[in-house]
Amino acid sequence: MATDPDADVDGWPTGREALTYQEARAVLDAQRDTLADIDDKAVRTVRLTAVLLGVFVAAGRIGGLALFDPHLSALGILLLFGSIVARIATYSESNIYLGPNRRYVEQLTTDSFVGTD
């Protein structure tokens, strides 16, 4: 038995509208989960980099500056700080801006795309 696509579905006026909003929500949830994963990895990387910097500073204080090659040490510290800056930029730029917008969802629910089949 076929279901009527215009039947009342969980409080929605039409089945098409219910499905459209359900799919739009699924897209936004997937994007949110992906961005949360990126943010989590960025924060973990910054924490690890901060720990490494602390270990290197402590080793330099305990063993003296002769323990490290000055050129390699400077390069390593610059790369670690670059890593921190890159991860902070990644963390601050991960905003949800993709996905279906209100106009597109409304067009889907009314099937009113102008100039398309």
Tab-separated table of C-alpha atoms in Angstrom:
chain	number	residue	atom	x	y	z
A	1	MET	CA	0.000	0.000	0.000
A	2	ALA	CA	1.458	3.354	-1.060
A	3	THR	CA	1.584	6.179	1.449
A	4	ASP	CA	0.106	9.553	0.600
A	5	PRO	CA	2.955	12.123	0.326
A	6	ASP	CA	0.563	14.865	1.420
A	7	ALA	CA	-0.543	13.121	4.622
A	8	ASP	CA	0.096	14.727	8.022
A	9	VAL	CA	3.483	13.469	9.266
A	10	ASP	CA	4.422	14.164	12.886
A	11	GLY	CA	2.778	17.559	12.924
A	12	TRP	CA	4.034	18.665	9.506
A	13	PRO	CA	1.380	19.712	6.975
A	14	THR	CA	2.808	17.462	4.240
A	15	GLY	CA	5.099	14.487	4.001
A	16	ARG	CA	7.250	16.415	1.534
A	17	GLU	CA	7.753	19.209	4.053
A	18	ALA	CA	8.598	16.757	6.829
A	19	LEU	CA	11.151	14.959	4.659
A	20	THR	CA	12.707	18.213	3.443
A	21	TYR	CA	13.237	19.579	6.931
A	22	GLN	CA	14.459	16.206	8.186
A	23	GLU	CA	17.071	16.023	5.414
A	24	ALA	CA	18.118	19.663	5.924
A	25	ARG	CA	18.593	18.933	9.618
A	26	ALA	CA	20.662	15.835	8.809
A	27	VAL	CA	22.973	17.898	6.582
A	28	LEU	CA	23.484	20.548	9.258
A	29	ASP	CA	24.073	17.904	11.954
A	30	ALA	CA	26.705	16.181	9.809
A	31	GLN	CA	28.464	19.500	9.193
A	32	ARG	CA	28.346	20.334	12.887
A	33	ASP	CA	29.856	16.953	13.794
A	34	THR	CA	32.643	17.390	11.224
A	35	LEU	CA	33.497	20.867	12.483
A	36	ALA	CA	33.441	19.680	16.103
A	37	ASP	CA	35.919	16.944	15.153
A	38	ILE	CA	38.201	19.493	13.441
A	39	ASP	CA	38.010	21.775	16.485
A	40	ASP	CA	38.815	18.883	18.822
A	41	LYS	CA	41.885	17.919	16.780
A	42	ALA	CA	43.060	21.542	16.658
A	43	VAL	CA	42.806	21.897	20.432
A	44	ARG	CA	44.638	18.612	21.002
A	45	THR	CA	47.444	19.711	18.680
A	46	VAL	CA	47.835	23.032	20.493
A	47	ARG	CA	47.982	21.210	23.840
A	48	LEU	CA	50.624	18.777	22.566
A	49	THR	CA	52.677	21.622	21.111
A	50	ALA	CA	52.529	23.531	24.407
A	51	VAL	CA	53.709	20.425	26.280
A	52	LEU	CA	56.582	19.957	23.818
A	53	LEU	CA	57.645	23.578	24.232
A	54	GLY	CA	57.572	23.140	28.001
A	55	VAL	CA	59.703	19.989	27.795
A	56	PHE	CA	62.266	21.703	25.567
A	57	VAL	CA	62.467	24.764	27.817
A	58	ALA	CA	62.877	22.543	30.889
A	59	ALA	CA	65.564	20.464	29.165
A	60	GLY	CA	67.396	23.644	28.181
A	61	ARG	CA	67.331	24.909	31.752
A	62	ILE	CA	68.462	21.609	33.234
A	63	GLY	CA	71.097	20.657	30.660
A	64	GLY	CA	72.150	24.130	29.620
A	65	LEU	CA	71.957	25.788	26.243
A	66	ALA	CA	74.887	23.736	24.929
A	67	LEU	CA	72.553	20.735	24.911
A	68	PHE	CA	70.839	22.031	21.750
A	69	ASP	CA	72.139	23.193	18.384
A	70	PRO	CA	71.202	26.894	18.180
A	71	HIS	CA	70.093	26.870	14.535
A	72	LEU	CA	68.008	23.720	14.821
A	73	SER	CA	66.552	24.876	18.115
A	74	ALA	CA	65.471	28.207	16.620
A	75	LEU	CA	63.942	26.436	13.617
A	76	GLY	CA	62.142	23.928	15.844
A	77	ILE	CA	60.710	26.627	18.086
A	78	LEU	CA	59.538	28.637	15.065
A	79	LEU	CA	57.834	25.559	13.633
A	80	LEU	CA	56.145	24.782	16.947
A	81	PHE	CA	54.840	28.336	17.252
A	82	GLY	CA	53.718	28.173	13.615
A	83	SER	CA	51.810	25.010	14.467
A	84	ILE	CA	50.090	26.744	17.371
A	85	VAL	CA	49.126	29.728	15.208
A	86	ALA	CA	47.803	27.475	12.428
A	87	ARG	CA	45.707	25.409	14.824
A	88	ILE	CA	44.283	28.466	16.572
A	89	ALA	CA	43.341	29.888	13.158
A	90	THR	CA	41.724	26.559	12.244
A	91	TYR	CA	39.789	26.524	15.509
A	92	SER	CA	38.560	30.090	15.141
A	93	GLU	CA	37.514	29.718	11.493
A	94	SER	CA	35.427	26.566	11.770
A	95	ASN	CA	31.898	27.957	11.575
A	96	ILE	CA	28.847	26.350	10.027
A	97	TYR	CA	28.138	28.309	6.888
A	98	LEU	CA	27.318	25.578	4.396
A	99	GLY	CA	24.189	23.563	3.920
A	100	PRO	CA	20.676	24.404	2.939
A	101	ASN	CA	19.502	27.905	3.705
A	102	ARG	CA	15.950	28.936	4.514
A	103	ARG	CA	15.090	30.010	0.953
A	104	TYR	CA	16.305	26.739	-0.534
A	105	VAL	CA	14.376	24.648	1.998
A	106	GLU	CA	11.221	26.642	1.323
A	107	GLN	CA	11.677	26.096	-2.423
A	108	LEU	CA	12.071	22.371	-1.804
A	109	THR	CA	8.925	22.152	0.259
A	110	THR	CA	6.814	24.022	-2.298
A	111	ASP	CA	8.619	22.544	-5.340
A	112	SER	CA	8.930	26.039	-6.792
A	113	PHE	CA	12.322	26.165	-8.461
A	114	VAL	CA	12.172	28.775	-11.197
A	115	GLY	CA	13.597	27.739	-14.556
A	116	THR	CA	14.367	24.122	-13.617
A	117	ASP	CA	12.702	20.836	-14.431
